[in-house]
Structure formats: C-alpha cells, structure tokens
PDB file of C-alpha atoms in Angstrom:
ATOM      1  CA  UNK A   1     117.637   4.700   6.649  1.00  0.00           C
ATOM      2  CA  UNK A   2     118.214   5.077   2.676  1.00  0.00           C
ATOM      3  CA  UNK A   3     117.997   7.860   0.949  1.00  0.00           C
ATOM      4  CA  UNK A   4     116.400   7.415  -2.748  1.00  0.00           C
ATOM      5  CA  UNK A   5     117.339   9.814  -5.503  1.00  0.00           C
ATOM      6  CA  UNK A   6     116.056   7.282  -8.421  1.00  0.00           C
ATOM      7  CA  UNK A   7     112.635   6.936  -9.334  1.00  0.00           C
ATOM      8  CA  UNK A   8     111.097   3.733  -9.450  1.00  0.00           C
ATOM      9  CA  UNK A   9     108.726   2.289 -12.513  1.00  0.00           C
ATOM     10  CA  UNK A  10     107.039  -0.335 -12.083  1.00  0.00           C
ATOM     11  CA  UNK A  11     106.626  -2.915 -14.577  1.00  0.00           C
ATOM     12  CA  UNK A  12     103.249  -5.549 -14.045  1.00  0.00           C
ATOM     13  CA  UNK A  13     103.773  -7.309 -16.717  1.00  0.00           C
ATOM     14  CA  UNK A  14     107.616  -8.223 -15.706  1.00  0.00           C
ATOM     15  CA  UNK A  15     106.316 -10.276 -13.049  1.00  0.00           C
ATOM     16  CA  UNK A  16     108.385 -13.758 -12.846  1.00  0.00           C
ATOM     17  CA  UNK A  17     106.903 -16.002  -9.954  1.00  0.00           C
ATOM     18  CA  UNK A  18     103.639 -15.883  -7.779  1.00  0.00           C
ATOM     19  CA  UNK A  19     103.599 -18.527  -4.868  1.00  0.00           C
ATOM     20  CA  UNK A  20     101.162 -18.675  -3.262  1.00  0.00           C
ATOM     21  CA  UNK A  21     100.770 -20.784   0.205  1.00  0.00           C
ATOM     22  CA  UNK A  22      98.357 -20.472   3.023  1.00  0.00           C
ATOM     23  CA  UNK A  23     100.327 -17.348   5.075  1.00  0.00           C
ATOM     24  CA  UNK A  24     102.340 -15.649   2.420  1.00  0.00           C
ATOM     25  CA  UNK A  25     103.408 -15.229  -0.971  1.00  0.00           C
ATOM     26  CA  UNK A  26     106.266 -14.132  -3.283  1.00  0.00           C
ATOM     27  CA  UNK A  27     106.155 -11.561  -6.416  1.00  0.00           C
ATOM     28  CA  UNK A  28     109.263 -10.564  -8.156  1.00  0.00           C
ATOM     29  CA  UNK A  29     109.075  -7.541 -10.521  1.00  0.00           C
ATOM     30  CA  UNK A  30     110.968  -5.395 -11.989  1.00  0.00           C
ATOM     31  CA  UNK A  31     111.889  -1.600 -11.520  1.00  0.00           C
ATOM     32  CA  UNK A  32     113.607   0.597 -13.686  1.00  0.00           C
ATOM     33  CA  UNK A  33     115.342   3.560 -11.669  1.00  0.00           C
ATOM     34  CA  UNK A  34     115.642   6.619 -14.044  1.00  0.00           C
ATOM     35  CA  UNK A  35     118.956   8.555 -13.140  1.00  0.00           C
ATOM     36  CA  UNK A  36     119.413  11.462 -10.528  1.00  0.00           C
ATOM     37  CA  UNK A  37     120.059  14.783 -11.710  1.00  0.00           C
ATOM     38  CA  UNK A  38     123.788  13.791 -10.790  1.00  0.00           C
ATOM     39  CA  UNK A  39     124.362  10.669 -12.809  1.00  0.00           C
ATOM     40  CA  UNK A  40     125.209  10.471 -16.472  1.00  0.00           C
ATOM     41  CA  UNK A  41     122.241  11.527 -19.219  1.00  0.00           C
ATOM     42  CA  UNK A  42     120.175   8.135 -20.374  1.00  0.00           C
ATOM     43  CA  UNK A  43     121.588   6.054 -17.686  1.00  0.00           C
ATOM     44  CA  UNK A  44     118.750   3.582 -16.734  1.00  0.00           C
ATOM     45  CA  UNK A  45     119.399   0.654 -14.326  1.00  0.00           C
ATOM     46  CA  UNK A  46     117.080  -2.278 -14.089  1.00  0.00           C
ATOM     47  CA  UNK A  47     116.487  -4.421 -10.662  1.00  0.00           C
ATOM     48  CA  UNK A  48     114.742  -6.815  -9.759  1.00  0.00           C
ATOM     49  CA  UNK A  49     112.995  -6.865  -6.348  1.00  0.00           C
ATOM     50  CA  UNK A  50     112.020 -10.215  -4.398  1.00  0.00           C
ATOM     51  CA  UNK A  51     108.846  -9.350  -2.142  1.00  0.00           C
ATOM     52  CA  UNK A  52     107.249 -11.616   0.035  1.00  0.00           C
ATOM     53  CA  UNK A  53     103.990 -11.176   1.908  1.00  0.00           C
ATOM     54  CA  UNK A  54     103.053 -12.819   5.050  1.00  0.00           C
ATOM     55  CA  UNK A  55      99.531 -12.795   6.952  1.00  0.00           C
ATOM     56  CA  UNK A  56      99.723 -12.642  10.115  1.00  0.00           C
ATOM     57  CA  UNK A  57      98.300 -15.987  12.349  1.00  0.00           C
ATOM     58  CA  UNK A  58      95.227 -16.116  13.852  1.00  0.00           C
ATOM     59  CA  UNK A  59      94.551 -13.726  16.425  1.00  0.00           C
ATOM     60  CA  UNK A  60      93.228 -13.758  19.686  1.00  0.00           C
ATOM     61  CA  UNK A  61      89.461 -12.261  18.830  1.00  0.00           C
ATOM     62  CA  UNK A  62      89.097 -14.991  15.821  1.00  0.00           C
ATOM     63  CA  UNK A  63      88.556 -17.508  18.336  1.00  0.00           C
ATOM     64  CA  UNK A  64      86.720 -15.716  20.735  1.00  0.00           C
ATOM     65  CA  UNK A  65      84.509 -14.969  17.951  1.00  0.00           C
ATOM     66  CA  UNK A  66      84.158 -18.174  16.964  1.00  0.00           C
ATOM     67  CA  UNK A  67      83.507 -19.459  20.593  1.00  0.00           C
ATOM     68  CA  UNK A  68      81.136 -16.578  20.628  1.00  0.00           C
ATOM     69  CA  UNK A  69      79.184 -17.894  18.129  1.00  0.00           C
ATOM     70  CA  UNK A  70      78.830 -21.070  18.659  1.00  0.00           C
ATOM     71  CA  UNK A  71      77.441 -20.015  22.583  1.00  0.00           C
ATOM     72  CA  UNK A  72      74.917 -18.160  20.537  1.00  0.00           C
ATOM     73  CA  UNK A  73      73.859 -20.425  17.709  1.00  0.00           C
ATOM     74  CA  UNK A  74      73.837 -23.107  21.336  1.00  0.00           C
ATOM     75  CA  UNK A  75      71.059 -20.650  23.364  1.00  0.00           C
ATOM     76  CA  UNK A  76      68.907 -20.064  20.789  1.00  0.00           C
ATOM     77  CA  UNK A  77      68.707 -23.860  19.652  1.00  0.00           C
ATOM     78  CA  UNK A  78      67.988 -24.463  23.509  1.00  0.00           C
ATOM     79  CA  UNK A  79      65.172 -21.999  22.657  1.00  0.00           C
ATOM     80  CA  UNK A  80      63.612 -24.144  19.792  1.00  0.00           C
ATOM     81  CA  UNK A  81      64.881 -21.686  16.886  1.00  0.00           C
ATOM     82  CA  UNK A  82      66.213 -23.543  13.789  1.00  0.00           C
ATOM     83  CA  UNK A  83      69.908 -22.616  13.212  1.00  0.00           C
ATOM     84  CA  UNK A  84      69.338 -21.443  10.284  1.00  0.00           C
ATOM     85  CA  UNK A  85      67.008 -18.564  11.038  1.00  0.00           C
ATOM     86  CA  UNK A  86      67.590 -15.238  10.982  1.00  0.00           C
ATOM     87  CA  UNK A  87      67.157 -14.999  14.753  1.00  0.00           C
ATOM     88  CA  UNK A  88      69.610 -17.671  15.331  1.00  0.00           C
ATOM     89  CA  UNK A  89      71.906 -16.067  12.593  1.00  0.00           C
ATOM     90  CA  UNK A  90      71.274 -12.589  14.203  1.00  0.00           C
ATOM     91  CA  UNK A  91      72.458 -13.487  17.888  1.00  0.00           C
ATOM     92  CA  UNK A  92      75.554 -15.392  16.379  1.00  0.00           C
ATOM     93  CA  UNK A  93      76.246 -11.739  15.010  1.00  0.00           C
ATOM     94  CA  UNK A  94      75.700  -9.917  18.219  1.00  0.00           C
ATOM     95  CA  UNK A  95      77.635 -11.947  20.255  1.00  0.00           C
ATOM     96  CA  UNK A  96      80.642 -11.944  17.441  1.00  0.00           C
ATOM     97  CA  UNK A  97      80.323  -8.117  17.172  1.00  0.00           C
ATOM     98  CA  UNK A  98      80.579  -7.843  21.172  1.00  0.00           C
ATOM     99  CA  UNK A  99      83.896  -9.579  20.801  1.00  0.00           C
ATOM    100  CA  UNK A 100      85.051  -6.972  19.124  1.00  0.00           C
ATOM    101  CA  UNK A 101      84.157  -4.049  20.768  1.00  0.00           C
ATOM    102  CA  UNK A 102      85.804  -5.105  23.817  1.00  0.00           C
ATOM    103  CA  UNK A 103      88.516  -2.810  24.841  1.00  0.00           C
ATOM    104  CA  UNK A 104      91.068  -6.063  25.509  1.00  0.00           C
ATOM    105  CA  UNK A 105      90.280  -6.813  21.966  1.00  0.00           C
ATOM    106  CA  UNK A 106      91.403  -3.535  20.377  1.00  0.00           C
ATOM    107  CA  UNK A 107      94.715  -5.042  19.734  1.00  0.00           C
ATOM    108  CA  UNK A 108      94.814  -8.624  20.639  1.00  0.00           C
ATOM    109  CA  UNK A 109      97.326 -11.268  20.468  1.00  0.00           C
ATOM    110  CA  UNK A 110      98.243 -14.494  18.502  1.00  0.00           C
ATOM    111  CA  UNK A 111      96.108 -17.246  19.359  1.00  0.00           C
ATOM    112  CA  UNK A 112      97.916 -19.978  19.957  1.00  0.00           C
ATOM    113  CA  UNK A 113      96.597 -21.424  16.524  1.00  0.00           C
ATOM    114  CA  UNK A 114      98.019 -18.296  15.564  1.00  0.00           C
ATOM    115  CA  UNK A 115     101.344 -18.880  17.040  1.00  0.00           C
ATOM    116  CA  UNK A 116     101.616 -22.203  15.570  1.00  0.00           C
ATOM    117  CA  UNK A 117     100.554 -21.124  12.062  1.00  0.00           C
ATOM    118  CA  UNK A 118     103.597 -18.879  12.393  1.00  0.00           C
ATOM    119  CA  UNK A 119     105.927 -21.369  13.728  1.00  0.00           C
ATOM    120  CA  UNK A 120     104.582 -23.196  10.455  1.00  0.00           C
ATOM    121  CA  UNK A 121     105.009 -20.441   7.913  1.00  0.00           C
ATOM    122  CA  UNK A 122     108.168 -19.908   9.098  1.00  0.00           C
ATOM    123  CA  UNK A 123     109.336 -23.530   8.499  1.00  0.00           C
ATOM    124  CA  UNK A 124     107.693 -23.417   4.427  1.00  0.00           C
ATOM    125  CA  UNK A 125     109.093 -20.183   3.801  1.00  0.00           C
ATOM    126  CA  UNK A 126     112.442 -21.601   4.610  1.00  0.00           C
ATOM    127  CA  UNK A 127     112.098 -24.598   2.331  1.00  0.00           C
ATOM    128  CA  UNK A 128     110.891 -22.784  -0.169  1.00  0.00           C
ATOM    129  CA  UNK A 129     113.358 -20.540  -0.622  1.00  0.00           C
ATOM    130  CA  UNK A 130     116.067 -23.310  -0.536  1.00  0.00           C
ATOM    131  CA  UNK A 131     113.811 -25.547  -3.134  1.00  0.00           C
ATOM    132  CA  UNK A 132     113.085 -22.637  -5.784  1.00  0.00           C
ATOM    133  CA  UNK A 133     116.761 -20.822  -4.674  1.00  0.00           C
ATOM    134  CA  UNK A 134     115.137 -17.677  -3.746  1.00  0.00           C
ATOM    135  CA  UNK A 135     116.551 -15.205  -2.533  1.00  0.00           C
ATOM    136  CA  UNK A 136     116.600 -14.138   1.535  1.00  0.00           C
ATOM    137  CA  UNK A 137     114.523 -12.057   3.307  1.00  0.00           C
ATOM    138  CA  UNK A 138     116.330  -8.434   4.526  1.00  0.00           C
ATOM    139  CA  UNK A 139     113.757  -6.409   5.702  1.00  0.00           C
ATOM    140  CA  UNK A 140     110.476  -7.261   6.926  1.00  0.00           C
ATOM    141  CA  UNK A 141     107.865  -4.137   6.740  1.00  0.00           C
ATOM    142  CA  UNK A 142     105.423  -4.990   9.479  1.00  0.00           C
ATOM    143  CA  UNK A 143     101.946  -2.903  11.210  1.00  0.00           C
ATOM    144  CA  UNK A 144     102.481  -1.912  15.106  1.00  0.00           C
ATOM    145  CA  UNK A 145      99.884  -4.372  15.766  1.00  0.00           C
ATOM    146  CA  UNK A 146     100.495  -7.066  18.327  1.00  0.00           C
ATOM    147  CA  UNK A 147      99.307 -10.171  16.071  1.00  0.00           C
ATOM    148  CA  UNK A 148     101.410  -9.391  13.427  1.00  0.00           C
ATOM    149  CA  UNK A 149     104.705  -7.953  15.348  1.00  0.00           C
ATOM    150  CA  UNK A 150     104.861 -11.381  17.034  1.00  0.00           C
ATOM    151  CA  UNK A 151     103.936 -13.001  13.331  1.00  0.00           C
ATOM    152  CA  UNK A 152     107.630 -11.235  12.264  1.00  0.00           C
ATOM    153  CA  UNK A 153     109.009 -11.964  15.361  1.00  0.00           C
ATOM    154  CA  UNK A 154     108.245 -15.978  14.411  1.00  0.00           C
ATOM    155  CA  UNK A 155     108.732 -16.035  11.048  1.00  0.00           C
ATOM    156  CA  UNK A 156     111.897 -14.093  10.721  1.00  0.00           C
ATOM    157  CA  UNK A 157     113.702 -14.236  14.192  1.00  0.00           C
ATOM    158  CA  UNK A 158     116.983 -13.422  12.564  1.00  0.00           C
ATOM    159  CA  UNK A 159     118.799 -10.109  14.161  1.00  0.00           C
ATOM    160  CA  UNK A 160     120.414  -9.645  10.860  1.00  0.00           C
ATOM    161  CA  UNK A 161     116.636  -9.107   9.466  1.00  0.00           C
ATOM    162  CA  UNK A 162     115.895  -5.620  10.150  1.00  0.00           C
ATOM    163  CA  UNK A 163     112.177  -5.394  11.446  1.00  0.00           C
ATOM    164  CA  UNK A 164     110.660  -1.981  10.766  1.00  0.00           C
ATOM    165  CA  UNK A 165     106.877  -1.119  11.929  1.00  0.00           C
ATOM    166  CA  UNK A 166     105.072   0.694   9.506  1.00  0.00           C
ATOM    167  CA  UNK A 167     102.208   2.256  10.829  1.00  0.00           C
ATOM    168  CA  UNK A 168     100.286   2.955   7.676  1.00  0.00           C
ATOM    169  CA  UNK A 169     100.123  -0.650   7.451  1.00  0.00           C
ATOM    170  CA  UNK A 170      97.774  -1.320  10.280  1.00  0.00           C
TER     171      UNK A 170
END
C-alpha cells in the first residue's frame, strides 16, 4: 500500500494519446503533485501517468440473453405475429429480463466468446505497447466481479502485475 502526501491536479487538456480498440484504451495525462507540508516551499513535480482501460469480455448472461431472445422472437413468429411488433418485441424483453433475474446470473462468468475476446485483447495490448513504445502495465484496478477478475486474470497474467479488486468499481 502507498501512502500519498501530494495532491494530485489534473490537467485535461495535457492529454497526449487516446487509443482506442475494441476492449480497452490508453490516456496519458498529466498531474502536478503540490508539495507536503514537509518538502521545500514552491516545490511542484510534474508526472505523467499511463492509464489503460480494459472491458471486460462477454459474459455469461449476454448470450443467454441473446439465446433468450431469439427463443422468443421464434414462438411468437410460430404464432403469426410480425417480428417487428410490439408483442413480438415485448416477449423478446421478457424473456431477456428473466435472464437476468436469475440468481446463477447475479454474477456470471466469461462466455467463452468472452474468454477468447480476452485471450485477444491481451495479444493487441501487447503489440501495441511494443509498436507505440508504451509503457507497461503495473497495477491493474479491477471490480470483484467474476467476468472481469478472469478478464485481468487473461489479459495481464503476469505475477509481477499486482491485481487489486476495487469494489467501488463493480
């Protein structure tokens, strides 16, 4: 654990690079610490701070959603509604909603889309940071939720990666 006697400024407009791709993206800004009570008067450091943000993959309830659906929008076609009407549209939502409510969905898993949009991100975050020299990744900040502990757990296997849940993140 750190402990922090400098406070931290933000600067927006001192942002250098935004990259954007499919499961996570990079902003570097700058902070300026202003000094402790203990350090010399006027003493102002400036760093810069690499963060990168990953999504986590697809979870488990996306695709049972999905299949959900689609057994929905499939009965009431068998029924002779038009797919596009609002009762079709209506049980779609029903049956996606009841996905969700289901106890074993509370805190599901990776799908295994999920898994392999990990394995994925994992493999583009490393080239990036070779191709654009970026720094490396030191700590990861992560929820307590299942999807995205094993989304760290993918993307940034590394034991000298420190891997701390943050539970106001879920």
């Amino acid at each position: 654990m750190r402990a922090f006697h400098h406070h931290y400024s933000i600067r927006p407009p001192k942002i250098f690079h935004f990259i954007r791709h499919k499961l996570f993206a990079r902003i570097n800004y700058m902070a300026t610490t202003t000094p402790s009570p203990s350090s010399k008067r006027g003493e102002e450091q400036t760093q810069t701070f690499t963060l990168y943000f990953v999504r986590h993959g697809e979870a488990l309830h996306n695709e049972l959603e999905k299949q959900a659906e689609s057994s929905a929008l499939s009965l009431a076609i068998s029924e002779g509604y038009d797919p596009d009407s609002p009762y079709a549209k209506n049980r779609m939502e029903e049956a996606r909603k009841a996905i969700l409510r289901s106890e074993s969905m509370e805190d599901p898993p990776l799908s295994k889309l999920g898994v392999n949009q990990a394995k994925k991100a994992k493999k583009d975050l490393e080239r990036l940071i070779e191709i654009y020299d970026l720094p490396p990744v030191e700590e990861v900040w992560v929820s307590p939720l299942q999807r995205t502990l094993q989304t760290a757990s993918i993307v940034f296997p590394y034991t000298a990666v420190d891997i701390d849940e943050v539970p106001a993140l879920s």
